[in-house]
mmCIF file of C-alpha atoms in Angstrom:
data_model
loop_
_atom_site.group_PDB
_atom_site.id
_atom_site.type_symbol
_atom_site.label_atom_id
_atom_site.label_comp_id
_atom_site.label_asym_id
_atom_site.label_seq_id
_atom_site.Cartn_x
_atom_site.Cartn_y
_atom_site.Cartn_z
ATOM 1 C CA UNK A 1403 -13.337 -26.766 -1.881
ATOM 2 C CA UNK A 1404 -9.452 -27.544 -0.536
ATOM 3 C CA UNK A 1405 -7.281 -29.136 -2.811
ATOM 4 C CA UNK A 1406 -4.013 -31.361 -1.608
ATOM 5 C CA UNK A 1407 -1.776 -28.492 -2.590
ATOM 6 C CA UNK A 1408 -3.239 -26.153 -0.403
ATOM 7 C CA UNK A 1409 -2.466 -28.784 2.909
ATOM 8 C CA UNK A 1410 1.283 -29.252 0.937
ATOM 9 C CA UNK A 1411 1.121 -25.270 0.157
ATOM 10 C CA UNK A 1412 0.395 -24.653 4.116
ATOM 11 C CA UNK A 1413 2.672 -26.800 5.590
ATOM 12 C CA UNK A 1414 5.965 -26.130 2.568
ATOM 13 C CA UNK A 1415 5.301 -22.430 3.775
ATOM 14 C CA UNK A 1416 5.847 -23.565 8.193
ATOM 15 C CA UNK A 1417 8.556 -25.503 7.193
ATOM 16 C CA UNK A 1418 12.410 -23.263 8.756
ATOM 17 C CA UNK A 1419 13.865 -20.233 6.949
ATOM 18 C CA UNK A 1420 10.871 -20.943 4.095
ATOM 19 C CA UNK A 1421 9.849 -17.649 3.321
ATOM 20 C CA UNK A 1422 8.205 -16.596 -0.236
ATOM 21 C CA UNK A 1423 11.321 -16.669 -2.182
ATOM 22 C CA UNK A 1424 12.593 -20.315 -1.652
ATOM 23 C CA UNK A 1425 9.250 -21.039 -1.635
ATOM 24 C CA UNK A 1426 8.657 -20.094 -4.953
ATOM 25 C CA UNK A 1427 12.499 -21.001 -6.585
ATOM 26 C CA UNK A 1428 11.567 -24.359 -5.791
ATOM 27 C CA UNK A 1429 7.802 -25.176 -6.728
ATOM 28 C CA UNK A 1430 9.035 -23.355 -10.475
ATOM 29 C CA UNK A 1431 10.820 -26.063 -10.283
ATOM 30 C CA UNK A 1432 9.289 -29.357 -9.697
ATOM 31 C CA UNK A 1433 5.888 -28.290 -9.834
ATOM 32 C CA UNK A 1434 3.458 -28.272 -6.718
ATOM 33 C CA UNK A 1435 3.839 -27.625 -3.152
ATOM 34 C CA UNK A 1436 3.560 -31.551 -2.939
ATOM 35 C CA UNK A 1437 6.459 -32.529 -5.364
ATOM 36 C CA UNK A 1438 8.669 -30.182 -3.562
ATOM 37 C CA UNK A 1439 7.456 -31.702 -0.102
ATOM 38 C CA UNK A 1440 8.525 -34.942 -0.982
ATOM 39 C CA UNK A 1441 12.064 -34.729 -2.363
ATOM 40 C CA UNK A 1442 14.516 -36.636 -1.628
ATOM 41 C CA UNK A 1443 17.048 -34.209 1.011
ATOM 42 C CA UNK A 1444 19.840 -34.756 -1.072
ATOM 43 C CA UNK A 1445 18.033 -33.510 -4.410
ATOM 44 C CA UNK A 1446 17.097 -30.280 -2.317
ATOM 45 C CA UNK A 1447 20.183 -29.221 -0.922
ATOM 46 C CA UNK A 1448 22.656 -30.410 -4.155
ATOM 47 C CA UNK A 1449 20.263 -29.542 -7.253
ATOM 48 C CA UNK A 1450 19.424 -25.472 -5.757
ATOM 49 C CA UNK A 1451 21.884 -24.728 -3.484
ATOM 50 C CA UNK A 1452 19.000 -25.307 -0.314
ATOM 51 C CA UNK A 1453 20.988 -25.097 3.250
ATOM 52 C CA UNK A 1454 21.458 -28.679 4.717
ATOM 53 C CA UNK A 1455 18.829 -26.542 8.346
ATOM 54 C CA UNK A 1456 16.385 -26.096 5.734
ATOM 55 C CA UNK A 1457 15.726 -28.881 3.557
ATOM 56 C CA UNK A 1458 15.826 -30.967 6.915
ATOM 57 C CA UNK A 1459 12.415 -29.216 8.028
ATOM 58 C CA UNK A 1460 10.844 -29.909 4.090
ATOM 59 C CA UNK A 1461 8.681 -32.624 4.821
ATOM 60 C CA UNK A 1462 8.371 -32.572 8.778
ATOM 61 C CA UNK A 1463 5.194 -34.118 9.849
ATOM 62 C CA UNK A 1464 4.079 -31.563 12.686
ATOM 63 C CA UNK A 1465 3.893 -29.469 9.473
ATOM 64 C CA UNK A 1466 1.239 -31.559 7.464
ATOM 65 C CA UNK A 1467 -0.431 -31.634 10.987
ATOM 66 C CA UNK A 1468 -0.225 -27.866 11.493
ATOM 67 C CA UNK A 1469 -1.351 -27.771 7.912
ATOM 68 C CA UNK A 1470 -4.429 -30.107 8.717
ATOM 69 C CA UNK A 1471 -6.024 -28.217 11.243
ATOM 70 C CA UNK A 1472 -4.772 -24.719 9.280
ATOM 71 C CA UNK A 1473 -7.416 -26.314 7.140
ATOM 72 C CA UNK A 1474 -9.902 -26.998 8.972
ATOM 73 C CA UNK A 1475 -9.988 -23.841 10.786
ATOM 74 C CA UNK A 1476 -10.625 -21.901 7.261
ATOM 75 C CA UNK A 1477 -13.361 -24.031 6.725
ATOM 76 C CA UNK A 1478 -15.069 -23.261 9.659
ATOM 77 C CA UNK A 1479 -14.708 -19.461 9.700
ATOM 78 C CA UNK A 1480 -14.761 -19.267 5.792
ATOM 79 C CA UNK A 1481 -11.491 -18.525 4.603
ATOM 80 C CA UNK A 1482 -10.342 -18.487 1.328
ATOM 81 C CA UNK A 1483 -6.709 -19.769 0.420
ATOM 82 C CA UNK A 1484 -5.166 -18.359 -2.075
ATOM 83 C CA UNK A 1485 -1.520 -19.108 -3.717
ATOM 84 C CA UNK A 1486 0.258 -17.809 -5.984
ATOM 85 C CA UNK A 1487 1.535 -20.173 -7.679
ATOM 86 C CA UNK A 1488 -1.600 -21.196 -8.877
ATOM 87 C CA UNK A 1489 -2.401 -17.742 -9.708
ATOM 88 C CA UNK A 1490 -5.218 -16.913 -7.429
ATOM 89 C CA UNK A 1491 -3.349 -13.669 -5.624
ATOM 90 C CA UNK A 1492 -5.714 -10.111 -6.613
ATOM 91 C CA UNK A 1493 -4.074 -9.620 -9.994
ATOM 92 C CA UNK A 1494 -1.909 -6.610 -9.644
ATOM 93 C CA UNK A 1495 -0.525 -8.372 -6.358
ATOM 94 C CA UNK A 1496 -0.412 -10.750 -8.765
ATOM 95 C CA UNK A 1497 2.316 -9.307 -10.535
ATOM 96 C CA UNK A 1498 5.073 -8.480 -7.710
ATOM 97 C CA UNK A 1499 8.437 -10.131 -7.512
ATOM 98 C CA UNK A 1500 7.752 -10.652 -3.796
ATOM 99 C CA UNK A 1501 4.149 -11.228 -3.234
ATOM 100 C CA UNK A 1502 2.688 -13.751 -0.946
ATOM 101 C CA UNK A 1503 3.367 -17.622 -1.758
ATOM 102 C CA UNK A 1504 -0.433 -17.767 0.143
ATOM 103 C CA UNK A 1505 -2.697 -15.262 1.114
ATOM 104 C CA UNK A 1506 -5.889 -15.877 3.073
ATOM 105 C CA UNK A 1507 -9.566 -13.867 2.571
ATOM 106 C CA UNK A 1508 -12.180 -13.250 4.482
ATOM 107 C CA UNK A 1509 -15.645 -11.339 3.124
ATOM 108 C CA UNK A 1510 -15.096 -10.105 -0.704
ATOM 109 C CA UNK A 1511 -12.983 -8.340 -2.761
ATOM 110 C CA UNK A 1512 -14.621 -7.501 -6.068
ATOM 111 C CA UNK A 1513 -11.527 -6.399 -8.762
ATOM 112 C CA UNK A 1514 -13.634 -4.949 -11.064
ATOM 113 C CA UNK A 1515 -13.778 -1.755 -8.458
ATOM 114 C CA UNK A 1516 -11.053 0.388 -8.362
ATOM 115 C CA UNK A 1517 -9.364 0.307 -5.525
ATOM 116 C CA UNK A 1518 -7.125 3.254 -4.160
ATOM 117 C CA UNK A 1519 -4.969 2.976 -0.848
ATOM 118 C CA UNK A 1520 -4.915 5.179 1.936
ATOM 119 C CA UNK A 1521 -2.391 5.179 4.420
ATOM 120 C CA UNK A 1522 -0.534 7.095 7.375
ATOM 121 C CA UNK A 1523 0.235 7.504 11.167
ATOM 122 C CA UNK A 1524 -1.928 6.289 13.520
ATOM 123 C CA UNK A 1525 -1.288 10.200 15.116
ATOM 124 C CA UNK A 1526 -4.094 11.379 13.097
ATOM 125 C CA UNK A 1527 -5.262 14.694 13.285
ATOM 126 C CA UNK A 1528 -7.849 16.907 12.892
ATOM 127 C CA UNK A 1529 -6.758 18.307 9.606
ATOM 128 C CA UNK A 1530 -5.436 14.718 8.552
ATOM 129 C CA UNK A 1531 -9.304 13.821 9.255
ATOM 130 C CA UNK A 1532 -11.144 16.334 8.006
ATOM 131 C CA UNK A 1533 -8.749 15.448 4.618
ATOM 132 C CA UNK A 1534 -10.550 11.800 5.189
ATOM 133 C CA UNK A 1535 -13.864 13.450 4.587
ATOM 134 C CA UNK A 1536 -13.363 15.534 1.920
ATOM 135 C CA UNK A 1537 -12.038 12.877 -0.642
ATOM 136 C CA UNK A 1538 -13.694 9.644 0.192
ATOM 137 C CA UNK A 1539 -17.041 12.070 0.129
ATOM 138 C CA UNK A 1540 -16.715 13.081 -3.247
ATOM 139 C CA UNK A 1541 -14.940 10.080 -4.279
ATOM 140 C CA UNK A 1542 -17.643 7.641 -2.923
ATOM 141 C CA UNK A 1543 -19.988 7.387 -6.438
ATOM 142 C CA UNK A 1544 -16.906 7.748 -8.604
ATOM 143 C CA UNK A 1545 -17.218 3.892 -8.376
ATOM 144 C CA UNK A 1546 -13.529 3.060 -6.036
ATOM 145 C CA UNK A 1547 -12.975 0.954 -3.112
ATOM 146 C CA UNK A 1548 -10.376 2.036 -0.258
ATOM 147 C CA UNK A 1549 -7.363 -0.859 0.761
ATOM 148 C CA UNK A 1550 -5.647 0.416 4.225
ATOM 149 C CA UNK A 1551 -3.779 -1.586 7.613
ATOM 150 C CA UNK A 1552 -6.880 -1.043 10.044
ATOM 151 C CA UNK A 1553 -4.457 0.152 12.332
ATOM 152 C CA UNK A 1554 -4.865 2.546 14.589
ATOM 153 C CA UNK A 1555 -5.073 6.249 13.188
ATOM 154 C CA UNK A 1556 -5.270 6.935 9.332
ATOM 155 C CA UNK A 1557 -6.157 3.469 8.625
ATOM 156 C CA UNK A 1558 -9.023 3.514 11.011
ATOM 157 C CA UNK A 1559 -10.305 6.880 9.547
ATOM 158 C CA UNK A 1560 -10.351 5.297 6.499
ATOM 159 C CA UNK A 1561 -12.368 1.633 7.145
ATOM 160 C CA UNK A 1562 -15.078 3.792 9.226
ATOM 161 C CA UNK A 1563 -15.356 6.403 6.854
ATOM 162 C CA UNK A 1564 -15.957 4.220 3.923
ATOM 163 C CA UNK A 1565 -18.252 2.504 5.729
ATOM 164 C CA UNK A 1566 -20.531 5.711 6.819
ATOM 165 C CA UNK A 1567 -20.580 6.946 2.631
ATOM 166 C CA UNK A 1568 -20.677 3.226 1.695
ATOM 167 C CA UNK A 1569 -17.749 2.714 -0.092
ATOM 168 C CA UNK A 1570 -16.569 -0.659 -0.298
ATOM 169 C CA UNK A 1571 -13.258 -0.774 2.061
ATOM 170 C CA UNK A 1572 -10.351 -3.424 2.809
ATOM 171 C CA UNK A 1573 -7.755 -4.404 5.366
ATOM 172 C CA UNK A 1574 -4.881 -5.990 5.350
ATOM 173 C CA UNK A 1575 -3.468 -7.358 8.914
ATOM 174 C CA UNK A 1576 -0.671 -8.070 10.572
ATOM 175 C CA UNK A 1577 -1.420 -11.285 12.085
ATOM 176 C CA UNK A 1578 -2.927 -14.657 11.111
ATOM 177 C CA UNK A 1579 -7.148 -14.863 11.422
ATOM 178 C CA UNK A 1580 -7.312 -15.986 15.380
ATOM 179 C CA UNK A 1581 -6.618 -12.778 16.485
ATOM 180 C CA UNK A 1582 -7.255 -9.101 16.467
ATOM 181 C CA UNK A 1583 -4.723 -6.836 16.601
ATOM 182 C CA UNK A 1584 -5.239 -3.965 17.166
ATOM 183 C CA UNK A 1585 -8.408 -5.433 19.680
ATOM 184 C CA UNK A 1586 -10.381 -2.209 19.954
ATOM 185 C CA UNK A 1587 -10.723 -2.660 16.279
ATOM 186 C CA UNK A 1588 -13.245 -5.290 16.532
ATOM 187 C CA UNK A 1589 -15.944 -4.530 15.674
ATOM 188 C CA UNK A 1590 -14.658 -2.501 13.292
ATOM 189 C CA UNK A 1591 -13.105 -5.279 11.069
ATOM 190 C CA UNK A 1592 -16.706 -7.050 11.059
ATOM 191 C CA UNK A 1593 -18.218 -4.033 10.228
ATOM 192 C CA UNK A 1594 -16.340 -4.353 7.116
ATOM 193 C CA UNK A 1595 -16.648 -8.107 6.307
ATOM 194 C CA UNK A 1596 -20.974 -7.149 6.718
ATOM 195 C CA UNK A 1597 -21.108 -4.630 4.022
ATOM 196 C CA UNK A 1598 -19.332 -6.136 1.350
ATOM 197 C CA UNK A 1599 -15.562 -5.593 1.869
ATOM 198 C CA UNK A 1600 -12.405 -7.704 2.568
ATOM 199 C CA UNK A 1601 -9.337 -8.860 5.223
ATOM 200 C CA UNK A 1602 -6.145 -10.014 3.998
ATOM 201 C CA UNK A 1603 -3.786 -11.697 5.820
ATOM 202 C CA UNK A 1604 0.065 -13.323 4.474
ATOM 203 C CA UNK A 1605 0.270 -14.869 7.875
ATOM 204 C CA UNK A 1606 -1.667 -18.770 9.203
ATOM 205 C CA UNK A 1607 -2.775 -18.316 12.961
ATOM 206 C CA UNK A 1608 0.486 -19.987 14.299
ATOM 207 C CA UNK A 1609 1.545 -15.912 14.337
ATOM 208 C CA UNK A 1610 1.348 -12.978 16.243
ATOM 209 C CA UNK A 1611 0.856 -9.422 15.172
ATOM 210 C CA UNK A 1612 4.565 -9.108 15.795
ATOM 211 C CA UNK A 1613 6.796 -5.786 15.020
ATOM 212 C CA UNK A 1614 8.454 -7.299 11.507
ATOM 213 C CA UNK A 1615 4.994 -8.754 9.828
ATOM 214 C CA UNK A 1616 3.723 -5.252 10.381
ATOM 215 C CA UNK A 1617 6.479 -3.666 7.177
ATOM 216 C CA UNK A 1618 5.590 -7.415 5.413
ATOM 217 C CA UNK A 1619 1.735 -6.247 5.329
ATOM 218 C CA UNK A 1620 2.221 -2.739 4.144
ATOM 219 C CA UNK A 1621 3.633 -3.759 0.327
ATOM 220 C CA UNK A 1622 0.596 -6.243 0.103
ATOM 221 C CA UNK A 1623 -1.002 -2.863 0.844
ATOM 222 C CA UNK A 1624 0.977 -1.045 -1.730
ATOM 223 C CA UNK A 1625 0.683 -3.760 -4.108
ATOM 224 C CA UNK A 1626 -3.121 -4.514 -3.879
ATOM 225 C CA UNK A 1627 -3.425 -1.504 -5.607
ATOM 226 C CA UNK A 1628 -2.627 1.072 -8.209
ATOM 227 C CA UNK A 1629 -2.077 4.174 -6.059
ATOM 228 C CA UNK A 1630 -1.583 5.216 -2.556
ATOM 229 C CA UNK A 1631 -1.799 7.946 -0.917
ATOM 230 C CA UNK A 1632 -0.610 8.974 2.330
ATOM 231 C CA UNK A 1633 -2.404 11.160 4.358
ATOM 232 C CA UNK A 1634 0.001 11.832 7.259
ATOM 233 C CA UNK A 1635 3.167 10.985 8.843
ATOM 234 C CA UNK A 1636 6.011 12.065 10.596
ATOM 235 C CA UNK A 1637 9.743 10.978 9.205
ATOM 236 C CA UNK A 1638 10.907 7.533 9.280
ATOM 237 C CA UNK A 1639 6.703 6.623 10.136
ATOM 238 C CA UNK A 1640 5.669 3.057 8.738
ATOM 239 C CA UNK A 1641 3.685 4.571 5.945
ATOM 240 C CA UNK A 1642 7.787 5.443 4.195
ATOM 241 C CA UNK A 1643 7.547 1.299 3.875
ATOM 242 C CA UNK A 1644 4.218 1.591 1.958
ATOM 243 C CA UNK A 1645 6.208 4.162 -0.026
ATOM 244 C CA UNK A 1646 8.738 1.998 -0.785
ATOM 245 C CA UNK A 1647 7.149 -0.546 -1.577
ATOM 246 C CA UNK A 1648 3.947 1.582 -4.426
ATOM 247 C CA UNK A 1649 7.593 3.071 -6.027
ATOM 248 C CA UNK A 1650 9.413 -0.033 -6.364
ATOM 249 C CA UNK A 1651 5.962 -1.660 -7.682
ATOM 250 C CA UNK A 1652 5.908 1.647 -10.091
ATOM 251 C CA UNK A 1653 2.694 2.524 -8.482
ATOM 252 C CA UNK A 1654 1.348 6.053 -8.168
ATOM 253 C CA UNK A 1655 1.713 7.240 -4.571
ATOM 254 C CA UNK A 1656 0.389 11.226 -3.930
ATOM 255 C CA UNK A 1657 1.048 12.361 -0.217
ATOM 256 C CA UNK A 1658 -1.063 15.912 1.386
ATOM 257 C CA UNK A 1659 1.393 18.507 1.386
ATOM 258 C CA UNK A 1660 1.304 20.556 5.876
ATOM 259 C CA UNK A 1661 3.587 23.064 6.996
ATOM 260 C CA UNK A 1662 6.984 21.726 7.898
ATOM 261 C CA UNK A 1663 6.215 22.332 11.944
ATOM 262 C CA UNK A 1664 3.554 20.155 11.930
ATOM 263 C CA UNK A 1665 5.231 16.339 12.795
ATOM 264 C CA UNK A 1666 2.860 14.432 11.033
ATOM 265 C CA UNK A 1667 3.493 16.231 7.768
ATOM 266 C CA UNK A 1668 6.876 16.208 7.708
ATOM 267 C CA UNK A 1669 7.107 12.442 5.890
ATOM 268 C CA UNK A 1670 4.394 14.082 3.400
ATOM 269 C CA UNK A 1671 6.619 16.123 2.512
ATOM 270 C CA UNK A 1672 9.897 14.225 2.575
ATOM 271 C CA UNK A 1673 8.432 12.213 -0.101
ATOM 272 C CA UNK A 1674 7.491 14.776 -1.874
ATOM 273 C CA UNK A 1675 10.647 17.199 -2.072
ATOM 274 C CA UNK A 1676 12.290 13.168 -3.078
ATOM 275 C CA UNK A 1677 9.387 12.977 -6.275
ATOM 276 C CA UNK A 1678 8.728 9.937 -4.493
ATOM 277 C CA UNK A 1679 5.039 11.053 -4.378
ATOM 278 C CA UNK A 1680 3.318 13.671 -6.564
ATOM 279 C CA UNK A 1681 1.397 16.352 -4.090
ATOM 280 C CA UNK A 1682 -1.799 16.580 -3.082
ATOM 281 C CA UNK A 1683 -2.762 20.086 -4.497
ATOM 282 C CA UNK A 1684 -6.775 19.441 -4.577
ATOM 283 C CA UNK A 1685 -9.135 17.085 -4.635
ATOM 284 C CA UNK A 1686 -9.977 17.635 -8.343
ATOM 285 C CA UNK A 1687 -7.133 17.698 -9.121
ATOM 286 C CA UNK A 1688 -6.965 14.244 -7.455
ATOM 287 C CA UNK A 1689 -9.543 12.437 -8.794
ATOM 288 C CA UNK A 1690 -8.553 14.077 -12.165
ATOM 289 C CA UNK A 1691 -4.887 12.573 -11.290
ATOM 290 C CA UNK A 1692 -6.752 9.230 -11.023
ATOM 291 C CA UNK A 1693 -8.276 8.977 -14.327
ATOM 292 C CA UNK A 1694 -11.654 8.866 -12.362
ATOM 293 C CA UNK A 1695 -14.912 10.342 -13.566
ATOM 294 C CA UNK A 1696 -15.438 14.760 -12.729
ATOM 295 C CA UNK A 1697 -18.091 14.654 -9.542
ATOM 296 C CA UNK A 1698 -20.884 16.684 -10.430
ATOM 297 C CA UNK A 1699 -20.788 19.889 -7.734
ATOM 298 C CA UNK A 1700 -17.601 22.058 -7.745
ATOM 299 C CA UNK A 1701 -15.191 20.842 -4.570
ATOM 300 C CA UNK A 1702 -13.335 23.343 -3.282
ATOM 301 C CA UNK A 1703 -9.513 23.448 -2.995
ATOM 302 C CA UNK A 1704 -7.320 21.929 0.102
ATOM 303 C CA UNK A 1705 -5.179 25.572 -1.178
ATOM 304 C CA UNK A 1706 -7.196 28.487 -2.973
ATOM 305 C CA UNK A 1707 -4.750 29.601 -5.777
ATOM 306 C CA UNK A 1708 -6.359 33.289 -4.725
ATOM 307 C CA UNK A 1709 -4.511 32.506 -1.076
ATOM 308 C CA UNK A 1710 -1.478 31.696 -2.796
ATOM 309 C CA UNK A 1711 -0.804 34.582 -4.302
ATOM 310 C CA UNK A 1712 -0.343 36.566 -1.605
ATOM 311 C CA UNK A 1713 1.964 34.274 -0.284
ATOM 312 C CA UNK A 1714 4.653 33.888 -2.926
ATOM 313 C CA UNK A 1715 8.407 35.298 -2.510
ATOM 314 C CA UNK A 1716 9.847 37.383 -5.498
ATOM 315 C CA UNK A 1717 12.272 33.438 -5.353
ATOM 316 C CA UNK A 1718 9.234 31.533 -5.922
ATOM 317 C CA UNK A 1719 7.748 34.387 -8.165
ATOM 318 C CA UNK A 1720 10.983 34.080 -10.105
ATOM 319 C CA UNK A 1721 10.857 30.376 -10.361
ATOM 320 C CA UNK A 1722 7.449 29.410 -11.051
ATOM 321 C CA UNK A 1723 7.844 31.974 -13.832
ATOM 322 C CA UNK A 1724 10.532 30.361 -15.685
ATOM 323 C CA UNK A 1725 8.640 27.177 -15.134
ATOM 324 C CA UNK A 1726 5.251 29.052 -16.916
ATOM 325 C CA UNK A 1727 7.985 29.810 -20.077
ATOM 326 C CA UNK A 1728 9.315 26.565 -19.793
ATOM 327 C CA UNK A 1729 6.458 24.013 -19.907
ATOM 328 C CA UNK A 1730 7.416 20.584 -18.648
ATOM 329 C CA UNK A 1731 11.624 21.969 -17.466
ATOM 330 C CA UNK A 1732 13.906 20.266 -16.084
ATOM 331 C CA UNK A 1733 15.619 20.859 -13.164
ATOM 332 C CA UNK A 1734 18.862 21.004 -14.138
ATOM 333 C CA UNK A 1735 17.483 23.406 -17.290
ATOM 334 C CA UNK A 1736 15.872 25.316 -15.121
ATOM 335 C CA UNK A 1737 18.994 25.652 -12.722
ATOM 336 C CA UNK A 1738 20.787 26.600 -16.381
ATOM 337 C CA UNK A 1739 18.181 29.167 -16.913
ATOM 338 C CA UNK A 1740 17.662 30.843 -12.958
ATOM 339 C CA UNK A 1741 21.165 30.845 -12.285
ATOM 340 C CA UNK A 1742 20.829 29.133 -9.764
ATOM 341 C CA UNK A 1743 22.091 25.349 -8.109
ATOM 342 C CA UNK A 1744 20.539 23.290 -7.674
ATOM 343 C CA UNK A 1745 20.152 22.146 -3.923
ATOM 344 C CA UNK A 1746 19.090 25.892 -3.793
ATOM 345 C CA UNK A 1747 15.952 25.656 -5.770
ATOM 346 C CA UNK A 1748 14.800 22.463 -4.403
ATOM 347 C CA UNK A 1749 13.554 24.013 -1.902
ATOM 348 C CA UNK A 1750 12.111 25.898 -3.870
ATOM 349 C CA UNK A 1751 10.387 24.170 -5.952
ATOM 350 C CA UNK A 1752 9.006 22.207 -2.719
ATOM 351 C CA UNK A 1753 7.555 25.371 -0.841
ATOM 352 C CA UNK A 1754 6.364 26.038 -5.003
ATOM 353 C CA UNK A 1755 5.052 22.661 -5.306
ATOM 354 C CA UNK A 1756 2.768 22.864 -1.976
ATOM 355 C CA UNK A 1757 1.117 25.791 -2.785
ATOM 356 C CA UNK A 1758 -0.391 24.312 -5.079
ATOM 357 C CA UNK A 1759 1.207 26.298 -8.191
ATOM 358 C CA UNK A 1760 3.151 23.726 -9.613
ATOM 359 C CA UNK A 1761 2.535 20.022 -10.086
ATOM 360 C CA UNK A 1762 6.349 17.496 -10.552
ATOM 361 C CA UNK A 1763 6.882 14.566 -12.743
ATOM 362 C CA UNK A 1764 9.193 11.535 -12.919
ATOM 363 C CA UNK A 1765 12.933 12.566 -14.245
ATOM 364 C CA UNK A 1766 12.092 15.737 -12.135
ATOM 365 C CA UNK A 1767 10.088 17.995 -14.671
ATOM 366 C CA UNK A 1768 7.768 20.550 -13.499
ATOM 367 C CA UNK A 1769 5.326 22.393 -14.905
ATOM 368 C CA UNK A 1770 2.630 24.959 -13.674
ATOM 369 C CA UNK A 1771 -0.999 24.127 -12.786
#
């Protein structure tokens, strides 16, 4: 099941300070982990400019022994080992420059099923729970699978509701398969596997759920899907890193807006205002944007348009009318026509977009919905 290349790859990645970038650099040059492992120290240092501290640890027999035990563990626990340089990773993740050198997998990840990454705060509110429920209820017949991080809050809600609605779901972990964090989600992780889902991690069995691992984990959540949906997050919440990764991978990002006074909507409102995420005004529009089949039954809007007109101020109405008469108008053009500085228009645009009247595009363009 596993080859010598798996053995040497694990040993090489275990070497001190050999991260994914150095690993890739050496493998690209030599062709295999085994060849890198057996290189003379001088060649590693002089030919590839790798520091002596790093090169000295490549070839360490203790790492090879660790790799042997790691493979034994994987065999015993039905864990697959994917190697990036052998193009084993899920196809979307494989395309990313910072993809992990090694990815461990339990369970089944069917790449033929459209993946949707859904993330958010550990402090999910009733508003967030309602949105997850409504979204997955409409997506359950549209041939999708969900991806999240198995954390408490939004992640757990996504995995749990996916299971209830018979939607395949995948969790990306921030530690090795020798443990499960948070421990209260152990049963949930087992149900994910029992129901045809998967668990992924780039971390081996020596790695605990350290704080920095969660940000590393987030890049895989963002990379493995063509779209990331942010349900709720505060300013500076962990989901913001997932959005940053998704943007860098040119993935679509959507965020659920909320009241500016609600702590766990403030992060969503911010990334919408910064054009790092598109606004979710209705589930129907979101499904349409994702290119999925239209559901048979009518979907209720999160922000009914009949209510929006009553809430529009004169300033909002003025900006809205200009956009309506000039489809896909840019921010600068809007500022010129309205005779208002861009920094004064931006808050109005966010308010109108949150109300569900307009939609923003890349290049700071806007059009009515």
